[in-house]
PDB file of C-alpha atoms in Angstrom:
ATOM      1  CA  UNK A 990     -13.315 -18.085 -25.975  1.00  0.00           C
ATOM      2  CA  UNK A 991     -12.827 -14.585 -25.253  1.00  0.00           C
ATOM      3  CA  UNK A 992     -12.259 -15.095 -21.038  1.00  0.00           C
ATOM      4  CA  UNK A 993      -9.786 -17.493 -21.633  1.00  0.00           C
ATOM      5  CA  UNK A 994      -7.749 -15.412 -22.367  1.00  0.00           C
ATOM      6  CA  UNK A 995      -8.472 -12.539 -19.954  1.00  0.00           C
ATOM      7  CA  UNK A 996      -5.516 -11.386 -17.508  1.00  0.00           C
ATOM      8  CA  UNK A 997      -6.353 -11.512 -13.940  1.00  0.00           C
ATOM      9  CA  UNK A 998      -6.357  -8.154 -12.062  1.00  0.00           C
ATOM     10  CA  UNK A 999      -6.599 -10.151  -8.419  1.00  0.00           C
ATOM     11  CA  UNK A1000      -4.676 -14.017  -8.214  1.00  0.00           C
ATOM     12  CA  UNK A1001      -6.294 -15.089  -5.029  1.00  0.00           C
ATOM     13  CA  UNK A1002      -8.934 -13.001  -3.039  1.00  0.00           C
ATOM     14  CA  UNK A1003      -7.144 -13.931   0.786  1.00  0.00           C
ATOM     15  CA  UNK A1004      -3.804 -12.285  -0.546  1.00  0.00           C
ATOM     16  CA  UNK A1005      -5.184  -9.302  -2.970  1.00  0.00           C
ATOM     17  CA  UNK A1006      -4.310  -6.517   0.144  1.00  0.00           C
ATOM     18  CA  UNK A1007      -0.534  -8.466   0.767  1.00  0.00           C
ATOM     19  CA  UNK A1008      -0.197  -8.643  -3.349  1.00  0.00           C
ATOM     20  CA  UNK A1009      -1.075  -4.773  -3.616  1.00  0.00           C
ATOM     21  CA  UNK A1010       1.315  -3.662  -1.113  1.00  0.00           C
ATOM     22  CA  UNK A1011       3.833  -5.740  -2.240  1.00  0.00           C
ATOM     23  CA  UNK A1012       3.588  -4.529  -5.362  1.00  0.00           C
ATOM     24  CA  UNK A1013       3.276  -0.646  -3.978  1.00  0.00           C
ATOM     25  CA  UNK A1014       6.880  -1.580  -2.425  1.00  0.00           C
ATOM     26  CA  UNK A1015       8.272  -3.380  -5.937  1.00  0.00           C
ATOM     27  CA  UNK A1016       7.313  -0.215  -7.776  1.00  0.00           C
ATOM     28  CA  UNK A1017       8.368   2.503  -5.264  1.00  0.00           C
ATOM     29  CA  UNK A1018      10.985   1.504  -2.897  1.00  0.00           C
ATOM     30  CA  UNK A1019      12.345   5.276  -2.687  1.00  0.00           C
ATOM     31  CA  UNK A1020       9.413   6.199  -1.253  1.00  0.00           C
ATOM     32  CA  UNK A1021       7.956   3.531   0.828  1.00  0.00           C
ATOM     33  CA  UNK A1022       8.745   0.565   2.796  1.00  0.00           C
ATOM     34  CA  UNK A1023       5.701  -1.983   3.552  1.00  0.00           C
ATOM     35  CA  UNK A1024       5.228  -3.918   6.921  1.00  0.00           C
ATOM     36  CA  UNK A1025       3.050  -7.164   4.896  1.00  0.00           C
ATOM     37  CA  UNK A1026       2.383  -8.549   8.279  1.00  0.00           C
ATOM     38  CA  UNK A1027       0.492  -5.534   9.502  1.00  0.00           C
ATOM     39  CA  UNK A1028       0.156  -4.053   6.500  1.00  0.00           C
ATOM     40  CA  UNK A1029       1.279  -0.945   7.096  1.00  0.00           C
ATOM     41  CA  UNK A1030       3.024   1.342   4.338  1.00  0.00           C
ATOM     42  CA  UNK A1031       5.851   3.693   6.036  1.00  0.00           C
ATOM     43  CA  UNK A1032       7.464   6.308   4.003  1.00  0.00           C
ATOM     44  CA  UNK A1033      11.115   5.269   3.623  1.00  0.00           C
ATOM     45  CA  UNK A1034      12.695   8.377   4.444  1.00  0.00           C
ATOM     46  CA  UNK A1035      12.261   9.541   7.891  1.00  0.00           C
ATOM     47  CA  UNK A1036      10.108  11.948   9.014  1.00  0.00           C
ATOM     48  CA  UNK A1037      11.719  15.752   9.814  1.00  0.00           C
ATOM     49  CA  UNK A1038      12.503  16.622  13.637  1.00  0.00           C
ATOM     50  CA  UNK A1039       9.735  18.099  15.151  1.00  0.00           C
ATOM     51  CA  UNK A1040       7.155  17.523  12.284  1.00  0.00           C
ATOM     52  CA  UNK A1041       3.933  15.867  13.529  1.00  0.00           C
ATOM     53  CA  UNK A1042       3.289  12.000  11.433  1.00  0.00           C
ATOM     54  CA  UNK A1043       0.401  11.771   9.596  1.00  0.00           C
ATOM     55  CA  UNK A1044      -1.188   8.355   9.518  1.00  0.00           C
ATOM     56  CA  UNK A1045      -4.263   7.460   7.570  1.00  0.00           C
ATOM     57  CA  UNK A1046      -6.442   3.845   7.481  1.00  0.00           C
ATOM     58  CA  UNK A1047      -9.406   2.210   6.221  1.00  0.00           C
ATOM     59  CA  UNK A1048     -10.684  -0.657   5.059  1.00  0.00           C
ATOM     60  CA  UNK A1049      -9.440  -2.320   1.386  1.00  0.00           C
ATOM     61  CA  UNK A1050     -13.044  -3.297  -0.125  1.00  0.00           C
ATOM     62  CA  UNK A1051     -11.498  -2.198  -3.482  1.00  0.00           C
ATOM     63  CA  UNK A1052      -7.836  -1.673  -2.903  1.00  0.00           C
ATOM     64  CA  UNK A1053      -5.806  -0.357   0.060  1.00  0.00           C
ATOM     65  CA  UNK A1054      -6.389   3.564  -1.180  1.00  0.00           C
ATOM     66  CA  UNK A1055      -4.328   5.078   1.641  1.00  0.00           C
ATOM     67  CA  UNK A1056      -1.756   3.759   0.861  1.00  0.00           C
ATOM     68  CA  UNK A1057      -0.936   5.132  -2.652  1.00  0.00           C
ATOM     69  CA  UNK A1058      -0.785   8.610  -0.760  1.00  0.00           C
ATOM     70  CA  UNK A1059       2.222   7.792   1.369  1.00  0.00           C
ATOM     71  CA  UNK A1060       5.385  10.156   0.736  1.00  0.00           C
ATOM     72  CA  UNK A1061       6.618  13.138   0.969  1.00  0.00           C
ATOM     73  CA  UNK A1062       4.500  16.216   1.652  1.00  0.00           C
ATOM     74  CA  UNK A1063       2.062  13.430   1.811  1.00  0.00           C
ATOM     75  CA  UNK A1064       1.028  10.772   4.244  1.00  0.00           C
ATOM     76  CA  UNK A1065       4.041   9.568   6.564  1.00  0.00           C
ATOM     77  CA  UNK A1066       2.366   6.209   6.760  1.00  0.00           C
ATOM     78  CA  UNK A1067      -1.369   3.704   6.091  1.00  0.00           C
ATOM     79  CA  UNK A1068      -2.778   1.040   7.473  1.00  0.00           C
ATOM     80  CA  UNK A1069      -4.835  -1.164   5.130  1.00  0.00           C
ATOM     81  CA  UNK A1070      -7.423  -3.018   6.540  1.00  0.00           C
ATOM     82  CA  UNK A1071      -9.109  -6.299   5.643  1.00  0.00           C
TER      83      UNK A1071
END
C-alpha cells in the first residue's frame, strides 16, 4: 500500500525538538551552535561589544520556530520549549 511506503517527517515524538535542533546544527554550523540538553540555539559567532542579545522562546507544538531565526542581524539565541 501507498503508507508503506511514506517517509517519516518525525522518528519518535519524545526526541522530535532534540532531532530538529540537531539537525538545525548539521545544516548550519556557521551560524549556530545548539545546547541539546537545554535546547538552546546560540549563534556561533559572538555577539559585538556593547550590542544588547536578543533572545527569543516558545513552546515547539509544531517545530521549535525560534530557532530558525538565530544569526546574524537576527536573533543572538532561542530556547525551544517542550
Amino acid at each position: 500500500s501507498r503508507l508503506s511506503t511514506m517517509k517519516k517527517l518525525i522518528n519518535d515524538a519524545e526526541s522530535v525538538v532534540a532531532d530538529a535542533l540537531a539537525g538545525l546544527a548539521a545544516a548550519h554550523p556557521d551560524l549556530v551552535t545548539v545546547d541539546l540538553d537545554h535546547r538552546v540555539v546560540y549563534r556561533a559567532s559572538p555577539k559585538k561589544e556593547g550590542r544588547v542579545a536578543v533572545i527569543s522562546g516558545g513552546g515547539s507544538g509544531h517545530e521549535p520556530l525560534h530557532c530558525g531565526f538565530v544569526g546574524p542581524g537576527m536573533l543572538d539565541a532561542a530556547c525551544a520549549g517542550e
